[in-house]
Coordinates of C-alpha atoms in Angstrom, one line a residue:
X1 CA 20.3 10.6 17.1
X2 CA 18.2 7.7 18.0
X3 CA 20.3 4.5 18.4
X4 CA 17.9 2.6 16.2
X5 CA 19.2 4.5 13.1
X6 CA 22.5 3.6 11.5
X7 CA 22.4 5.9 8.5
X8 CA 21.2 9.3 7.3
X9 CA 20.3 10.0 3.7
X10 CA 20.0 13.6 2.4
X11 CA 18.2 14.9 -0.6
X12 CA 20.3 17.7 -2.0
X13 CA 18.4 20.4 -3.9
X14 CA 16.2 22.3 -1.5
X15 CA 17.5 20.2 1.5
X16 CA 21.2 20.6 1.7
X17 CA 21.4 23.4 -0.9
X18 CA 18.5 25.8 -1.0
X19 CA 18.4 26.5 -4.7
X20 CA 14.8 25.8 -5.5
X21 CA 14.1 29.4 -6.7
X22 CA 17.0 29.1 -9.2
X23 CA 15.5 25.9 -10.6
X24 CA 12.1 27.5 -10.7
X25 CA 13.4 30.4 -12.7
X26 CA 15.4 28.3 -15.1
X27 CA 12.4 25.9 -15.8
X28 CA 10.0 28.8 -16.2
X29 CA 12.1 30.0 -19.1
X30 CA 12.4 26.5 -20.7
X31 CA 8.8 25.5 -20.2
X32 CA 7.8 28.6 -22.0
X33 CA 10.0 27.7 -24.9
X34 CA 8.6 24.1 -25.0
X35 CA 4.9 24.9 -24.8
X36 CA 4.6 28.7 -25.2
X37 CA 3.5 29.3 -21.6
X38 CA 5.6 28.8 -18.5
X39 CA 4.9 26.3 -15.8
X40 CA 2.6 27.6 -13.0
X41 CA 4.0 27.4 -9.5
X42 CA 1.6 24.6 -8.8
X43 CA 2.8 22.6 -11.8
X44 CA 6.4 23.1 -10.8
X45 CA 6.0 22.0 -7.2
X46 CA 3.9 18.9 -8.3
X47 CA 5.8 17.8 -11.5
X48 CA 9.3 19.3 -11.3
X49 CA 11.0 18.8 -8.0
X50 CA 12.5 15.3 -7.6
X51 CA 11.8 14.4 -11.2
X52 CA 14.3 13.6 -14.0
X53 CA 14.8 16.2 -16.7
X54 CA 13.2 13.7 -19.1
X55 CA 10.1 13.5 -16.9
X56 CA 9.8 17.3 -16.8
X57 CA 10.2 17.8 -20.5
X58 CA 7.8 14.9 -21.2
X59 CA 5.2 16.7 -19.0
X60 CA 5.7 20.0 -20.8
X61 CA 5.4 18.4 -24.2
X62 CA 2.5 16.0 -23.2
X63 CA 4.4 13.2 -24.9
X64 CA 7.6 11.2 -24.5
X65 CA 10.4 13.3 -25.9
X66 CA 13.2 12.4 -28.3
X67 CA 16.3 11.7 -26.3
X68 CA 18.4 14.1 -28.3
X69 CA 16.0 16.9 -27.5
X70 CA 16.0 16.0 -23.8
X71 CA 19.8 16.0 -23.7
X72 CA 20.0 19.4 -25.5
X73 CA 17.4 21.2 -23.5
X74 CA 18.6 19.7 -20.2
X75 CA 22.2 20.7 -20.8
X76 CA 21.2 24.2 -21.7
X77 CA 18.9 24.6 -18.7
X78 CA 21.4 23.1 -16.2
X79 CA 24.2 25.3 -17.6
X80 CA 22.0 28.4 -17.0
X81 CA 21.3 27.2 -13.5
X82 CA 24.9 26.6 -12.6
X83 CA 25.8 30.1 -14.0
X84 CA 23.1 31.5 -11.7
X85 CA 24.6 29.8 -8.7
X86 CA 28.1 31.1 -9.5
X87 CA 26.9 34.6 -9.8
X88 CA 24.9 34.4 -6.6
X89 CA 27.9 33.7 -4.5
X90 CA 26.4 35.0 -1.3
X91 CA 23.6 32.4 -1.4
X92 CA 25.5 29.5 -2.8
X93 CA 26.3 27.6 0.4
X94 CA 25.1 24.6 2.2
X95 CA 22.0 24.9 4.5
X96 CA 22.5 26.3 7.9
X97 CA 23.9 23.7 10.3
X98 CA 24.5 21.1 7.6
X99 CA 28.3 20.9 8.0
X100 CA 28.1 20.7 11.8
X101 CA 25.5 18.0 11.5
X102 CA 27.7 16.0 9.0
X103 CA 30.5 16.2 11.5
X104 CA 28.3 15.1 14.4
X105 CA 27.0 12.1 12.5
X106 CA 30.4 11.0 11.3
X107 CA 31.9 11.4 14.8
X108 CA 29.2 9.2 16.2
X109 CA 29.7 6.4 13.6
X110 CA 26.5 7.2 11.6
X111 CA 26.9 6.6 7.9
X112 CA 25.7 9.3 5.5
X113 CA 24.7 9.5 1.8
X114 CA 23.2 11.9 -0.7
X115 CA 20.3 10.9 -2.9
X116 CA 19.6 13.5 -5.6
X117 CA 17.8 13.4 -8.9
X118 CA 20.4 15.9 -10.3
X119 CA 22.5 14.6 -13.1
X120 CA 26.3 14.2 -13.2
X121 CA 27.3 17.7 -14.4
X122 CA 25.4 19.3 -11.6
X123 CA 26.7 16.8 -9.1
X124 CA 30.3 17.4 -10.2
X125 CA 29.6 21.1 -9.7
X126 CA 28.2 20.5 -6.1
X127 CA 31.2 18.3 -5.2
X128 CA 33.6 21.0 -6.2
X129 CA 31.6 24.0 -5.0
X130 CA 30.8 22.6 -1.6
X131 CA 33.8 20.3 -1.0
X132 CA 31.4 17.4 -0.4
X133 CA 34.0 14.7 -0.5
X134 CA 35.3 16.0 2.9
X135 CA 32.2 14.3 4.4
X136 CA 30.7 12.0 1.8
X137 CA 32.4 9.1 0.0
X138 CA 31.9 9.4 -3.7
X139 CA 30.1 6.1 -3.9
X140 CA 27.6 7.4 -1.4
X141 CA 26.6 10.3 -3.6
X142 CA 23.7 8.8 -5.6
X143 CA 22.4 10.8 -8.5
X144 CA 20.2 10.4 -11.7
X145 CA 22.4 8.3 -14.0
X146 CA 19.6 6.8 -16.1
X147 CA 19.3 3.7 -14.0
X148 CA 16.7 4.9 -11.5
X149 CA 13.2 6.2 -11.8
X150 CA 12.5 9.7 -10.6
X151 CA 10.7 10.5 -7.4
X152 CA 8.0 9.7 -6.2
X153 CA 9.4 6.3 -7.0
X154 CA 11.5 5.2 -4.1
X155 CA 14.4 3.9 -6.2
X156 CA 17.0 6.5 -5.4
X157 CA 16.6 6.2 -1.7
X158 CA 16.8 2.4 -1.8
X159 CA 19.9 2.7 -3.9
X160 CA 21.4 5.2 -1.4
X161 CA 20.7 2.9 1.6
X162 CA 22.3 0.0 -0.3
X163 CA 25.4 2.1 -0.9
X164 CA 25.7 2.3 2.9
X165 CA 25.1 -1.4 3.2
X166 CA 21.9 -0.6 5.1
X167 CA 18.2 -1.1 4.7
X168 CA 16.0 2.0 4.3
X169 CA 14.4 1.1 7.6
X170 CA 17.7 1.7 9.3
X171 CA 18.0 5.3 7.9
X172 CA 16.6 8.7 8.5
X173 CA 15.8 10.6 5.2
X174 CA 15.8 14.4 4.9
X175 CA 13.7 15.9 2.1
X176 CA 11.9 19.1 1.2
X177 CA 9.8 18.3 -1.9
X178 CA 6.5 16.5 -1.9
X179 CA 7.6 13.9 -4.5
X180 CA 10.7 13.2 -2.5
X181 CA 8.9 12.9 0.8
X182 CA 6.5 10.4 -0.8
X183 CA 9.4 8.5 -2.3
X184 CA 11.2 8.4 1.1
X185 CA 8.2 7.0 2.8
X186 CA 7.7 4.4 0.0
X187 CA 11.3 3.3 0.4
X188 CA 10.5 2.1 3.9
X189 CA 12.7 4.7 5.6
X190 CA 12.8 4.4 9.4
X191 CA 12.0 8.1 9.7
X192 CA 11.2 10.9 7.1
X193 CA 12.0 14.4 8.0
X194 CA 10.8 17.4 6.1
X195 CA 13.0 20.5 5.7
X196 CA 10.9 23.7 5.4
X197 CA 13.0 25.4 2.7
X198 CA 10.0 25.6 0.2
X199 CA 6.9 25.7 2.3
X200 CA 5.9 26.6 5.8
X201 CA 5.4 24.1 8.6
X202 CA 1.7 24.0 8.1
X203 CA 2.1 22.5 4.6
X204 CA 4.2 19.6 5.9
X205 CA 2.0 18.9 8.9
X206 CA -0.8 17.8 6.5
X207 CA 1.3 15.1 4.9
X208 CA 1.0 11.6 6.0
X209 CA 4.5 10.7 4.7
X210 CA 6.2 13.1 7.1
X211 CA 7.3 12.0 10.6
X212 CA 9.1 15.2 11.7
X213 CA 9.7 18.8 10.5
X214 CA 12.7 21.0 10.8
X215 CA 13.5 24.5 9.6
X216 CA 17.2 23.8 9.1
X217 CA 20.0 21.7 10.6
X218 CA 21.1 24.0 13.4
X219 CA 18.4 22.8 15.7
X220 CA 19.7 19.2 15.3
X221 CA 23.2 20.3 16.2
X222 CA 22.0 22.2 19.3
X223 CA 19.9 19.3 20.5
X224 CA 22.2 16.4 19.7
X225 CA 25.9 17.6 19.8

């Protein structure tokens, strides 16, 4: 860990928990209900990851949706997603090396936070499923609560840094999705690291918003512990 950095902020879905395929499957089903044809892979990578449920539904409907409809569809979709996670017990775990990296950071006095566009029911599920409060203070788990714009707006990363009493420039941000990487760079992060859970290294090498690329967190533990 470079001594210039005092904090680390992690995106969650696709970064700490590699669940992107489950979200893709759930949104394929719901987008087909909303507009008769499912999202293409390109649409989902561009308009889904890092966005709020309201943003996604608005894109599918091509108009601002009624809030009651957003709530209904989002609750149904997220319940389906959580059920998929519970049934796929073998693959419902934190990314390789993540726990060791948390412990390394905390041991060395580095503050850590999560910045996810997931909403509270999913965040509560993650906290219980992965015992996140063992490493993260609850006030440092920042999620979509209706007060922040979805990525690629930088709001959630700025809020996460503030929860650590730090500026974004004092933090490293780990992300996997394009919208999140753009948001991380726009926040003024000291360093933006891409995690190759969704795409290969070549994809991320073409992005100006990425400073470093990792395949998982084990390489950090080996090089820094």
